[in-house]
Short mmCIF file of C-alpha atoms in Angstrom, two decimals:
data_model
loop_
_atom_site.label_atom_id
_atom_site.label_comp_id
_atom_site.label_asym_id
_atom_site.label_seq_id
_atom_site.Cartn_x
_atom_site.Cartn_y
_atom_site.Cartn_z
CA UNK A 14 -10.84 11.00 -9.62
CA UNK A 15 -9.35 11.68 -12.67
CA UNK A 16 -7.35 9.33 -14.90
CA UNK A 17 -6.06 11.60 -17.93
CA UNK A 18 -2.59 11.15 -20.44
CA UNK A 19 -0.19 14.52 -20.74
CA UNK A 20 -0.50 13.63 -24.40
CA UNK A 21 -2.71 11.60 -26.56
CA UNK A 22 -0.57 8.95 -28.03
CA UNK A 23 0.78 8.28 -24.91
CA UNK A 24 -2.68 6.56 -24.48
CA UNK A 25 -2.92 4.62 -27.53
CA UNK A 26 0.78 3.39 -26.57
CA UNK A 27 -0.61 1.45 -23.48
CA UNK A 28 -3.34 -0.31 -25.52
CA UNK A 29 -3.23 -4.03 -26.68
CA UNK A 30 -0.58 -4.87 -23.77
CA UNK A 31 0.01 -9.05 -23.99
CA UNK A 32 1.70 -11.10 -21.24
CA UNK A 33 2.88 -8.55 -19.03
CA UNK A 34 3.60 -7.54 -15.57
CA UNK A 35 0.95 -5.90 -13.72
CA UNK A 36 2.16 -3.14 -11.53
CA UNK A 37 -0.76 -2.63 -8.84
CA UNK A 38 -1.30 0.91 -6.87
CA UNK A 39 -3.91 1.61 -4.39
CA UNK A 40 -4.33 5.41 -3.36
CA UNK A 41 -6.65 6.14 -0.51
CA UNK A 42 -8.02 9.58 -0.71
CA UNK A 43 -10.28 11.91 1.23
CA UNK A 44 -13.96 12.19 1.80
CA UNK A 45 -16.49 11.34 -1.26
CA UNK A 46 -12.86 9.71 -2.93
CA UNK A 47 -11.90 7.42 -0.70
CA UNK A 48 -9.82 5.36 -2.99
CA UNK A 49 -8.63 5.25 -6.34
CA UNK A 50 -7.11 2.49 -7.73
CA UNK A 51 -4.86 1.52 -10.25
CA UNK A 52 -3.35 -0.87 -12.58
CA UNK A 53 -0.23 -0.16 -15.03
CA UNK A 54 0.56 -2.96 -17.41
CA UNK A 55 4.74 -1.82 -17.83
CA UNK A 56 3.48 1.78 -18.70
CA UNK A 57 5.10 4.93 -17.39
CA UNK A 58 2.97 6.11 -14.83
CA UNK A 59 3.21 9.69 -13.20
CA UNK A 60 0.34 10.43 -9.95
CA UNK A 61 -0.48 14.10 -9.32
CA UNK A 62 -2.00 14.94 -5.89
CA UNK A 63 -4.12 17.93 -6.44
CA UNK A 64 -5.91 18.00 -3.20
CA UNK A 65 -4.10 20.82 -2.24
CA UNK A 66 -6.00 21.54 0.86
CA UNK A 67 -5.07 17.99 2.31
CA UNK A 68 -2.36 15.95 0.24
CA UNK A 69 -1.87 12.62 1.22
CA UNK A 70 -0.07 10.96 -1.43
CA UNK A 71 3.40 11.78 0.32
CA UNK A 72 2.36 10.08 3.86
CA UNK A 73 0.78 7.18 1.39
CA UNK A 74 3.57 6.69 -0.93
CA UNK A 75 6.16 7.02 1.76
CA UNK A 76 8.18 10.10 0.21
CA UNK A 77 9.40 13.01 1.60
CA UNK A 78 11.36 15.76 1.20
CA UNK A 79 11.64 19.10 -1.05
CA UNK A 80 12.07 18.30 -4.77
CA UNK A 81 14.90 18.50 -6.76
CA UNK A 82 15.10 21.27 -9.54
CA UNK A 83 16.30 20.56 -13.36
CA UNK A 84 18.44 22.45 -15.25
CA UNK A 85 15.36 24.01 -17.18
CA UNK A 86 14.34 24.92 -13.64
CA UNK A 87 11.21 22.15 -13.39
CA UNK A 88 10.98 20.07 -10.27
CA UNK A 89 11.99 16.31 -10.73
CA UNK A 90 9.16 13.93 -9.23
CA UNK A 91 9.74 11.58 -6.56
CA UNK A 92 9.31 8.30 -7.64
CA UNK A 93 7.90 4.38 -5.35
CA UNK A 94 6.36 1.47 -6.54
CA UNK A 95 7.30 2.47 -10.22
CA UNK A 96 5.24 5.54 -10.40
CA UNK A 97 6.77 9.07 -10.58
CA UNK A 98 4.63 11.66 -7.76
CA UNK A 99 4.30 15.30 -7.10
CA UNK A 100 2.38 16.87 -4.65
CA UNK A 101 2.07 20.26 -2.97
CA UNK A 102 2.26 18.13 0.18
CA UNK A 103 6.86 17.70 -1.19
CA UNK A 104 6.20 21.80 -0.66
CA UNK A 105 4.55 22.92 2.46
CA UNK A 106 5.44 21.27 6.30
CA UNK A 107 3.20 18.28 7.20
CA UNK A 108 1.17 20.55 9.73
CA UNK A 109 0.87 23.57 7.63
CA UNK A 110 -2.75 24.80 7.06
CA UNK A 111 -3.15 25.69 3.15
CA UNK A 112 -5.33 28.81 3.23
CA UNK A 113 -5.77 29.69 -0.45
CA UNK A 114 -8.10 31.27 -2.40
CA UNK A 115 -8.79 29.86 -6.25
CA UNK A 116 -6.31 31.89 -8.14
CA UNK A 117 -3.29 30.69 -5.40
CA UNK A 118 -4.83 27.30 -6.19
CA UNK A 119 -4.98 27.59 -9.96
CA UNK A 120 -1.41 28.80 -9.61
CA UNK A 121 -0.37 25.86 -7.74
CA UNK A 122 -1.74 23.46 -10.28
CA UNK A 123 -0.33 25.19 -12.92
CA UNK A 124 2.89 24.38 -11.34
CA UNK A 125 2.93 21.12 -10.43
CA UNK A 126 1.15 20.05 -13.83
CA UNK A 127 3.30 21.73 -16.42
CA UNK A 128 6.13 23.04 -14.10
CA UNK A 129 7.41 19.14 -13.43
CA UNK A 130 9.94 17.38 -15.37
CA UNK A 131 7.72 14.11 -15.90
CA UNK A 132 9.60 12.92 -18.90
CA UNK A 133 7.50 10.13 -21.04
CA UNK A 134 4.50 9.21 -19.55
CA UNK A 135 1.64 6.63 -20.74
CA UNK A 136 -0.12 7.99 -18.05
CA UNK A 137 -0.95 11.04 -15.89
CA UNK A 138 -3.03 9.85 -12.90
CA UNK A 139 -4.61 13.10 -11.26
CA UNK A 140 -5.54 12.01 -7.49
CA UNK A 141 -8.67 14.84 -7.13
CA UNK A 142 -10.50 16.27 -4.10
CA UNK A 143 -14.26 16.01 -3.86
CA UNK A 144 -16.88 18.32 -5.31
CA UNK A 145 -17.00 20.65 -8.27
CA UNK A 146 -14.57 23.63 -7.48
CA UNK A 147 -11.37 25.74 -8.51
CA UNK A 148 -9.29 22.70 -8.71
CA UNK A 149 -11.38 20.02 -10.62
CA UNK A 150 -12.04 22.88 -13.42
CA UNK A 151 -8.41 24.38 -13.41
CA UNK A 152 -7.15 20.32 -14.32
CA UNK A 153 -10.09 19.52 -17.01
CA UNK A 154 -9.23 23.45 -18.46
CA UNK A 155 -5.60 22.97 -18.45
CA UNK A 156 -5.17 19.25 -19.47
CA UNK A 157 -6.07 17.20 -22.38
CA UNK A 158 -8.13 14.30 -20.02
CA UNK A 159 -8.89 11.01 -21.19
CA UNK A 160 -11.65 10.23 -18.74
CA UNK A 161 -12.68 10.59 -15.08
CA UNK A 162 -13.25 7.54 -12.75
CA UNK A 163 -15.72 8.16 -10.02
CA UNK A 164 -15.11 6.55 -6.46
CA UNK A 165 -18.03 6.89 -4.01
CA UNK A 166 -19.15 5.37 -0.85
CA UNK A 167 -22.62 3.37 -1.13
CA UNK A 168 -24.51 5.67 1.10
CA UNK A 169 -26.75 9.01 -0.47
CA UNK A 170 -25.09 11.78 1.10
CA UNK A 171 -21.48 10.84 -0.61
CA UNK A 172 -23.67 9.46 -3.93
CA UNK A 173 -24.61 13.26 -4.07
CA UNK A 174 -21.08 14.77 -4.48
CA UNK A 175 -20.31 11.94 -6.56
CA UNK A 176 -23.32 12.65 -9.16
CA UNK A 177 -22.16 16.68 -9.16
CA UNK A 178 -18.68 15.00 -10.15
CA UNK A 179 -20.06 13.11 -13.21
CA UNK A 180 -22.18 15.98 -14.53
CA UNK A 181 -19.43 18.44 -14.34
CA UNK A 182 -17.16 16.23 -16.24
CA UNK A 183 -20.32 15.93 -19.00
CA UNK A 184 -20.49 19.23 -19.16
CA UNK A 185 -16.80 20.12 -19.91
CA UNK A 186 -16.96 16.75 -22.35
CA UNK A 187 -14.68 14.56 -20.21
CA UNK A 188 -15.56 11.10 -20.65
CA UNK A 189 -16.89 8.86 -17.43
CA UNK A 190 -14.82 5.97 -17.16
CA UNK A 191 -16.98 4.46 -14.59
CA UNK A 192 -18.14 4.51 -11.34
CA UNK A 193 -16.67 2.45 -8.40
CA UNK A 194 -18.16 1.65 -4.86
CA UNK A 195 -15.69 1.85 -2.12
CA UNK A 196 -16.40 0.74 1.67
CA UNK A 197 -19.08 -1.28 0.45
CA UNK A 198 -18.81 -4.39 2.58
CA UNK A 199 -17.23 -4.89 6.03
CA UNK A 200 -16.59 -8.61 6.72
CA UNK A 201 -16.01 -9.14 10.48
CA UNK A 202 -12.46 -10.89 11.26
CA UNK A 203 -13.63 -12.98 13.49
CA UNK A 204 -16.58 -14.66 12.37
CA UNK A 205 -17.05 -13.92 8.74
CA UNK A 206 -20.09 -11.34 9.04
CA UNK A 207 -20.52 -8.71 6.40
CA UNK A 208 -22.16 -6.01 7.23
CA UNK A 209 -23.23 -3.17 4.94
CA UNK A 210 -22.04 -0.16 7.32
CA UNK A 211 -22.96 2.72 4.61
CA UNK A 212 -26.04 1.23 2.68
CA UNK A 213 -25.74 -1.46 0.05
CA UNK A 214 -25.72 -0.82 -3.58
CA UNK A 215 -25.89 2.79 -3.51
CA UNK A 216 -22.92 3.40 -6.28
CA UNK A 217 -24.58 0.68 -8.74
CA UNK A 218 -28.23 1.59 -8.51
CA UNK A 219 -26.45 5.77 -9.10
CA UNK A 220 -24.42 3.72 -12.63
CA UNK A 221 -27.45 2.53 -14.09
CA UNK A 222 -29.46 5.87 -13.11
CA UNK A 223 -27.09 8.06 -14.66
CA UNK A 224 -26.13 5.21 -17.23
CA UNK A 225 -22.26 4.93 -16.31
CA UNK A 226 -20.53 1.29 -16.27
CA UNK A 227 -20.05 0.04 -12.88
CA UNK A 228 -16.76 -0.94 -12.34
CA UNK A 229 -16.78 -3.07 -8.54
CA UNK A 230 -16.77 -2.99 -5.18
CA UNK A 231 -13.74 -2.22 -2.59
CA UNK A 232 -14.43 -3.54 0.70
CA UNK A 233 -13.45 -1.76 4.02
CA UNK A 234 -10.73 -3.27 5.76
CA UNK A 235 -8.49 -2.62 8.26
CA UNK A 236 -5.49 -3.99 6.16
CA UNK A 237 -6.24 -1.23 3.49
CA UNK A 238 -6.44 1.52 6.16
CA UNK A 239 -2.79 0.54 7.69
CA UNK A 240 -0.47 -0.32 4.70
CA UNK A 241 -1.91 3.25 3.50
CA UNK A 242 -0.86 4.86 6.91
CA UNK A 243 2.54 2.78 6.59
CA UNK A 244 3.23 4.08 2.65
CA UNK A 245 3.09 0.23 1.46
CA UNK A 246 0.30 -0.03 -0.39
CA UNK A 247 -1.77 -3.36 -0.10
CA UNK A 248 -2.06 -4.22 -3.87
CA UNK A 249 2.50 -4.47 -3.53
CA UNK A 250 2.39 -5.78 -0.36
CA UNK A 251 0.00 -8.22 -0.33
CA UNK A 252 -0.76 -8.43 -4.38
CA UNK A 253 -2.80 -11.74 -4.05
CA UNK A 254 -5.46 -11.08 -1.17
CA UNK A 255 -8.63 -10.97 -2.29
CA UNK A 256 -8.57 -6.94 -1.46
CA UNK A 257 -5.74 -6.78 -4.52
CA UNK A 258 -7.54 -9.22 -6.73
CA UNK A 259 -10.39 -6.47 -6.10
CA UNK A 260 -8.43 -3.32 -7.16
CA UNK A 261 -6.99 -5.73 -9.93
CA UNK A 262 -10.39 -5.85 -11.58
CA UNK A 263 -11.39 -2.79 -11.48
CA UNK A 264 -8.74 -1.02 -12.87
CA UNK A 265 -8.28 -3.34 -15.43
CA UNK A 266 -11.56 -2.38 -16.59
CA UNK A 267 -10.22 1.25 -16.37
CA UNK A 268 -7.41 0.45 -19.37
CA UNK A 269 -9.64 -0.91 -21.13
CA UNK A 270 -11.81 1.43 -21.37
CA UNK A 271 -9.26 3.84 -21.92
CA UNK A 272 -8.92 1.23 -25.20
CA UNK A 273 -12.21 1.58 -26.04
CA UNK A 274 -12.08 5.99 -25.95
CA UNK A 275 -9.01 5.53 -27.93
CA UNK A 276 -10.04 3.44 -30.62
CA UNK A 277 -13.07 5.93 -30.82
CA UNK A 278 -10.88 8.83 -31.53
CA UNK A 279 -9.31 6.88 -33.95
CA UNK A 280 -11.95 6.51 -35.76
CA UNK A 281 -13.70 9.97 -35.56
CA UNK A 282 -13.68 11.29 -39.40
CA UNK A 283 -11.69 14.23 -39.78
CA UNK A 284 -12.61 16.98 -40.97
CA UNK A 285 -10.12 19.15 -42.77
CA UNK A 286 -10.29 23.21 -43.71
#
């Protein structure tokens, strides 16, 4: 949910990017976040999973193992597809219930945050649970964010968590990147069909109500579902389907509005004591 840098210049590093390779990622998350996608344009990329309760960037990514350990005693990420990943998922046995309360999970957040050796970054992609709770607030109190991106289903009972999301980050001054329907259209295989299985329009009609930018629509499709299960995402295995070209567009309207909050901060005047 949350696409933030470690560091502010990292940001402004990654802006104004001409003829270069596009490195494509699709996550697929849980609940309310079903997906979050994303686009480097040759930028260092690091991807936290801080769904502690149920990681799934390990099974997704196709890494496993424990961690490695610097010599300044920080774990070393794992690293596929170009993008350097740490989860608490590397830390606990795939079947292991988490059953923490919020200070364990602050704790844990804490750790895999500023306890990893990341090394340079452009960007720090934060792969969030839904709702408002100890782990959405321990990241936007312990980071520097550059903006949240929203992913919702179309129909009103996800659309709820989904506005809770935006107005927390407004109230702790994150920035709303945008908002982005996911599942919105199921085409049938066979004969072409689409059918709108959770409502239609839902996430756009929420943008303009709660005047975010609406960044696209992600289909639902069985091809997303089983390169996720098989840790190859779709947007590097198949990077010209119409699915890619999808996740494509939308988060290359995510850098660039990362451009735009940059070249805001920029220039801010500053005030000086």
């Amino acid at each position: 949910m949350l696409l933030p840098q470690m560091r502010r210049e990292l940001v402004l590093k990654g802006l104004g990017l001409r003829g270069l390779k596009i490195l494509s990622l699709l996550l697929l998350g849980k609940a309310a976040l079903e997906s979050l996608p994303l686009q480097t344009c040759q930028l260092e990329v690091g991807l936290l999973d801080a769904d502690v309760y149920g990681p799934s960037i390990p099974t997704m990514m196709k890494l496993h193992g424990k961690p490695e350990v610097s010599e300044d005693l920080k774990m070393i990420p794992f690293e596929n597809h170009g993008v350097r990943c740490m989860s608490i998922g590397f830390l606990v046995d795939n079947d292991a219930p988490i059953v923490w309360r919020g200070p364990m999970v602050m704790s844990a957040l804490e750790k895999l945050t500023r306890g990893v050796a990341w090394g340079k970054l452009d960007i720090l992609v934060v792969d969030m649970p839904p709702g408002t709770g100890d782990a959405q607030l321990s990241i936007s109190q312990g980071l520097q964010l550059s903006g949240a991106l929203i992913v919702s289903t179309p129909q009103d009972v996800a659309l709820i968590d989904a506005r809770r999301g935006a107005n927390m980050f407004r109230k702790v001054e994150v920035p709303i990147l945008g908002l982005v329907e996911n599942m919105s259209c199921f085409r049938c295989p066979h004969c072409g069909e689409e059918s709108y299985i959770f409502g239609r329009g839902g996430a756009r009609r929420t943008a303009d109500e709660m005047d975010m930018d609406f960044l696209g629509e992600i289909p639902l499709e069985v091809d997303i579902r089983r390169t996720s299960d098989e840790g190859n995402p779709i947007v590097a295995s198949a990077p010209e389907c119409e699915i890619s070209k999808a996740y494509n567009d939308v988060a290359c309207k995510v850098v660039h509005r990362l451009g735009e909050l940059a070249k805001e901060r920029e220039n801010r005047p500053q005030i000086l004591l």
